[in-house]
PDB file of C-alpha atoms in Angstrom:
ATOM      1  CA  MET A   1     129.907 176.368  86.490  1.00 58.00           C
ATOM      2  CA  GLN A   2     127.484 178.236  84.358  1.00 65.00           C
ATOM      3  CA  VAL A   3     124.149 179.320  85.610  1.00 63.00           C
ATOM      4  CA  GLN A   4     121.493 179.429  83.043  1.00 67.00           C
ATOM      5  CA  SER A   5     119.099 182.257  83.275  1.00 66.00           C
ATOM      6  CA  GLU A   6     115.506 181.267  83.582  1.00 75.00           C
ATOM      7  CA  LYS A   7     113.381 182.165  80.626  1.00 74.00           C
ATOM      8  CA  PRO A   8     109.828 183.219  81.176  1.00 72.00           C
ATOM      9  CA  TYR A   9     107.189 180.650  80.201  1.00 69.00           C
ATOM     10  CA  ASP A  10     105.274 181.548  77.116  1.00 75.00           C
ATOM     11  CA  THR A  11     102.566 178.856  77.622  1.00 79.00           C
ATOM     12  CA  ILE A  12     100.219 178.155  80.487  1.00 79.00           C
ATOM     13  CA  ASN A  13      99.380 174.637  81.566  1.00 82.00           C
ATOM     14  CA  VAL A  14      95.563 174.625  81.823  1.00 82.00           C
ATOM     15  CA  THR A  15      95.151 170.963  82.804  1.00 86.00           C
ATOM     16  CA  PRO A  16      94.994 171.612  86.564  1.00 86.00           C
ATOM     17  CA  MET A  17      92.517 174.450  85.972  1.00 88.00           C
ATOM     18  CA  LEU A  18      90.256 172.171  83.882  1.00 90.00           C
ATOM     19  CA  ASP A  19      90.437 169.440  86.529  1.00 92.00           C
ATOM     20  CA  LEU A  20      89.275 171.916  89.121  1.00 92.00           C
ATOM     21  CA  ALA A  21      86.430 173.117  86.853  1.00 93.00           C
ATOM     22  CA  TYR A  22      85.224 169.531  86.285  1.00 94.00           C
ATOM     23  CA  VAL A  23      85.311 168.772  89.999  1.00 94.00           C
ATOM     24  CA  LEU A  24      83.319 171.927  90.749  1.00 94.00           C
ATOM     25  CA  LEU A  25      80.798 171.026  88.007  1.00 95.00           C
ATOM     26  CA  VAL A  26      80.286 167.538  89.450  1.00 94.00           C
ATOM     27  CA  VAL A  27      79.860 168.942  92.970  1.00 92.00           C
ATOM     28  CA  PHE A  28      77.361 171.496  91.687  1.00 91.00           C
ATOM     29  CA  ILE A  29      75.320 168.833  89.835  1.00 89.00           C
ATOM     30  CA  LEU A  30      75.274 166.510  92.848  1.00 86.00           C
ATOM     31  CA  MET A  31      74.247 169.257  95.233  1.00 84.00           C
ATOM     32  CA  THR A  32      71.431 170.596  93.046  1.00 82.00           C
ATOM     33  CA  THR A  33      69.942 167.159  92.368  1.00 77.00           C
ATOM     34  CA  ALA A  34      70.095 166.299  96.067  1.00 70.00           C
ATOM     35  CA  SER A  35      68.335 169.515  97.038  1.00 70.00           C
ATOM     36  CA  VAL A  36      65.450 169.161  94.553  1.00 66.00           C
ATOM     37  CA  GLN A  37      62.707 167.028  96.089  1.00 68.00           C
ATOM     38  CA  GLY A  38      60.360 166.983  93.074  1.00 68.00           C
ATOM     39  CA  LEU A  39      57.050 168.553  92.314  1.00 67.00           C
ATOM     40  CA  SER A  40      53.906 167.823  94.245  1.00 74.00           C
ATOM     41  CA  VAL A  41      51.001 167.173  91.898  1.00 75.00           C
ATOM     42  CA  SER A  42      47.451 166.822  93.078  1.00 80.00           C
ATOM     43  CA  MET A  43      45.731 164.282  90.839  1.00 79.00           C
ATOM     44  CA  PRO A  44      41.949 164.168  90.605  1.00 79.00           C
ATOM     45  CA  LYS A  45      40.313 161.236  92.354  1.00 82.00           C
ATOM     46  CA  PRO A  46      38.220 158.886  90.207  1.00 78.00           C
ATOM     47  CA  SER A  47      34.572 158.599  91.015  1.00 75.00           C
ATOM     48  CA  ASN A  48      33.386 155.294  92.456  1.00 76.00           C
ATOM     49  CA  LYS A  49      29.883 155.551  91.046  1.00 74.00           C
ATOM     50  CA  PRO A  50      29.314 154.545  87.428  1.00 73.00           C
ATOM     51  CA  SER A  51      28.173 157.062  84.879  1.00 68.00           C
ATOM     52  CA  THR A  52      24.403 157.300  84.760  1.00 70.00           C
ATOM     53  CA  GLU A  53      24.484 159.109  81.453  1.00 73.00           C
ATOM     54  CA  GLN A  54      23.122 156.791  78.762  1.00 82.00           C
ATOM     55  CA  HIS A  55      22.999 157.792  75.103  1.00 82.00           C
ATOM     56  CA  ASP A  56      21.270 156.159  72.182  1.00 86.00           C
ATOM     57  CA  ILE A  57      23.318 154.027  69.805  1.00 89.00           C
ATOM     58  CA  ARG A  58      22.307 153.068  66.288  1.00 90.00           C
ATOM     59  CA  ILE A  59      24.021 150.228  64.447  1.00 91.00           C
ATOM     60  CA  VAL A  60      24.349 150.710  60.690  1.00 92.00           C
ATOM     61  CA  GLN A  61      25.463 147.647  58.748  1.00 92.00           C
ATOM     62  CA  VAL A  62      26.664 147.653  55.143  1.00 91.00           C
ATOM     63  CA  LEU A  63      25.964 144.242  53.595  1.00 90.00           C
ATOM     64  CA  PRO A  64      28.044 142.655  50.803  1.00 90.00           C
ATOM     65  CA  ASP A  65      25.461 143.622  48.161  1.00 90.00           C
ATOM     66  CA  GLY A  66      25.617 147.293  49.273  1.00 86.00           C
ATOM     67  CA  SER A  67      22.287 147.374  51.100  1.00 90.00           C
ATOM     68  CA  LEU A  68      22.028 149.132  54.451  1.00 92.00           C
ATOM     69  CA  LEU A  69      20.535 147.971  57.742  1.00 91.00           C
ATOM     70  CA  ILE A  70      19.899 150.218  60.727  1.00 91.00           C
ATOM     71  CA  ASN A  71      19.320 148.200  63.895  1.00 88.00           C
ATOM     72  CA  GLY A  72      18.471 145.217  61.683  1.00 87.00           C
ATOM     73  CA  VAL A  73      15.912 147.000  59.469  1.00 89.00           C
ATOM     74  CA  GLY A  74      16.682 147.529  55.786  1.00 91.00           C
ATOM     75  CA  VAL A  75      16.790 151.188  54.664  1.00 92.00           C
ATOM     76  CA  SER A  76      17.989 153.280  51.757  1.00 91.00           C
ATOM     77  CA  LEU A  77      20.550 156.067  52.142  1.00 90.00           C
ATOM     78  CA  VAL A  78      17.781 158.712  52.126  1.00 91.00           C
ATOM     79  CA  GLU A  79      15.804 156.822  54.781  1.00 92.00           C
ATOM     80  CA  LEU A  80      19.001 156.422  56.806  1.00 91.00           C
ATOM     81  CA  GLU A  81      19.515 160.181  56.739  1.00 91.00           C
ATOM     82  CA  SER A  82      15.976 160.891  57.957  1.00 92.00           C
ATOM     83  CA  THR A  83      16.242 158.193  60.661  1.00 91.00           C
ATOM     84  CA  LEU A  84      19.547 159.611  61.908  1.00 91.00           C
ATOM     85  CA  ASN A  85      18.092 163.133  61.896  1.00 91.00           C
ATOM     86  CA  GLN A  86      15.168 161.939  64.023  1.00 91.00           C
ATOM     87  CA  GLY A  87      17.531 160.117  66.371  1.00 89.00           C
ATOM     88  CA  LYS A  88      19.768 163.169  66.723  1.00 90.00           C
ATOM     89  CA  ALA A  89      16.734 165.345  67.475  1.00 90.00           C
ATOM     90  CA  ALA A  90      15.762 162.936  70.275  1.00 89.00           C
ATOM     91  CA  ASP A  91      19.340 162.532  71.621  1.00 88.00           C
ATOM     92  CA  PRO A  92      21.997 165.014  70.406  1.00 87.00           C
ATOM     93  CA  LYS A  93      24.781 162.770  71.781  1.00 88.00           C
ATOM     94  CA  MET A  94      23.608 159.720  69.846  1.00 89.00           C
ATOM     95  CA  THR A  95      26.335 157.462  68.447  1.00 90.00           C
ATOM     96  CA  VAL A  96      26.252 155.563  65.171  1.00 92.00           C
ATOM     97  CA  ALA A  97      28.228 152.310  65.023  1.00 91.00           C
ATOM     98  CA  ILE A  98      29.133 151.536  61.402  1.00 91.00           C
ATOM     99  CA  LYS A  99      29.777 147.876  60.537  1.00 91.00           C
ATOM    100  CA  GLY A 100      30.952 147.264  57.007  1.00 87.00           C
ATOM    101  CA  ASP A 101      31.058 143.699  55.721  1.00 86.00           C
ATOM    102  CA  ALA A 102      34.492 142.638  54.461  1.00 84.00           C
ATOM    103  CA  ARG A 103      32.996 141.764  51.055  1.00 87.00           C
ATOM    104  CA  ALA A 104      31.105 145.080  50.703  1.00 85.00           C
ATOM    105  CA  HIS A 105      32.343 147.846  48.433  1.00 85.00           C
ATOM    106  CA  TYR A 106      34.128 150.363  50.607  1.00 86.00           C
ATOM    107  CA  ALA A 107      32.490 153.274  48.764  1.00 89.00           C
ATOM    108  CA  LYS A 108      29.185 152.411  50.449  1.00 90.00           C
ATOM    109  CA  VAL A 109      30.828 152.491  53.884  1.00 90.00           C
ATOM    110  CA  VAL A 110      32.417 155.838  53.035  1.00 91.00           C
ATOM    111  CA  SER A 111      29.023 157.216  52.006  1.00 92.00           C
ATOM    112  CA  VAL A 112      27.632 156.287  55.456  1.00 91.00           C
ATOM    113  CA  ILE A 113      30.652 157.945  57.120  1.00 92.00           C
ATOM    114  CA  ASP A 114      30.141 161.058  54.976  1.00 93.00           C
ATOM    115  CA  LEU A 115      26.462 161.117  55.959  1.00 91.00           C
ATOM    116  CA  CYS A 116      27.376 160.973  59.668  1.00 91.00           C
ATOM    117  CA  ASN A 117      29.884 163.800  59.181  1.00 91.00           C
ATOM    118  CA  LYS A 118      27.287 165.853  57.341  1.00 92.00           C
ATOM    119  CA  LEU A 119      24.743 165.355  60.134  1.00 91.00           C
ATOM    120  CA  GLU A 120      27.458 165.940  62.790  1.00 90.00           C
ATOM    121  CA  VAL A 121      26.652 162.666  64.530  1.00 91.00           C
ATOM    122  CA  ASN A 122      29.150 160.787  66.724  1.00 90.00           C
ATOM    123  CA  MET A 123      30.280 157.636  64.968  1.00 90.00           C
ATOM    124  CA  ALA A 124      32.390 154.569  65.557  1.00 89.00           C
ATOM    125  CA  LEU A 125      33.648 151.850  63.245  1.00 89.00           C
ATOM    126  CA  VAL A 126      32.927 148.292  64.371  1.00 86.00           C
ATOM    127  CA  THR A 127      35.905 146.008  63.849  1.00 80.00           C
ATOM    128  CA  THR A 128      34.634 142.837  65.547  1.00 72.00           C
ATOM    129  CA  ARG A 129      31.399 140.894  65.522  1.00 66.00           C
ATOM    130  CA  ILE A 130      28.519 142.717  67.187  1.00 59.00           C
ATOM    131  CA  GLY A 131      27.320 140.947  70.314  1.00 60.00           C
ATOM    132  CA  THR A 132      30.476 138.926  70.956  1.00 54.00           C
TER     133      THR A 132
END
């Protein structure tokens, strides 16, 4: 009977070591998520009283023929500028609502927007019928 001599291993089986590393990783993840309770955030409470701050609003309409109306009164672009300047002097937080008719040339609407930007007036574009 021959006895074979044992040769030294020249490779290492890393599968059991990786299994242990994965198990430790899972345990670590479970323990850290269980120990974190979250952040406490203090949110501001909304006020129950309505805002008493009222600001002036001017409605500028651009009609299909390109004419301008401010609060229902026909004006030119120069008169619109002076009216908006007077309104801004009376109420610096005044808002201009711009309503362009669908059949109007858009260049006229853009000129009103440019005028509001030049005067640094708050503006809004009306997309539905006013008063409905």
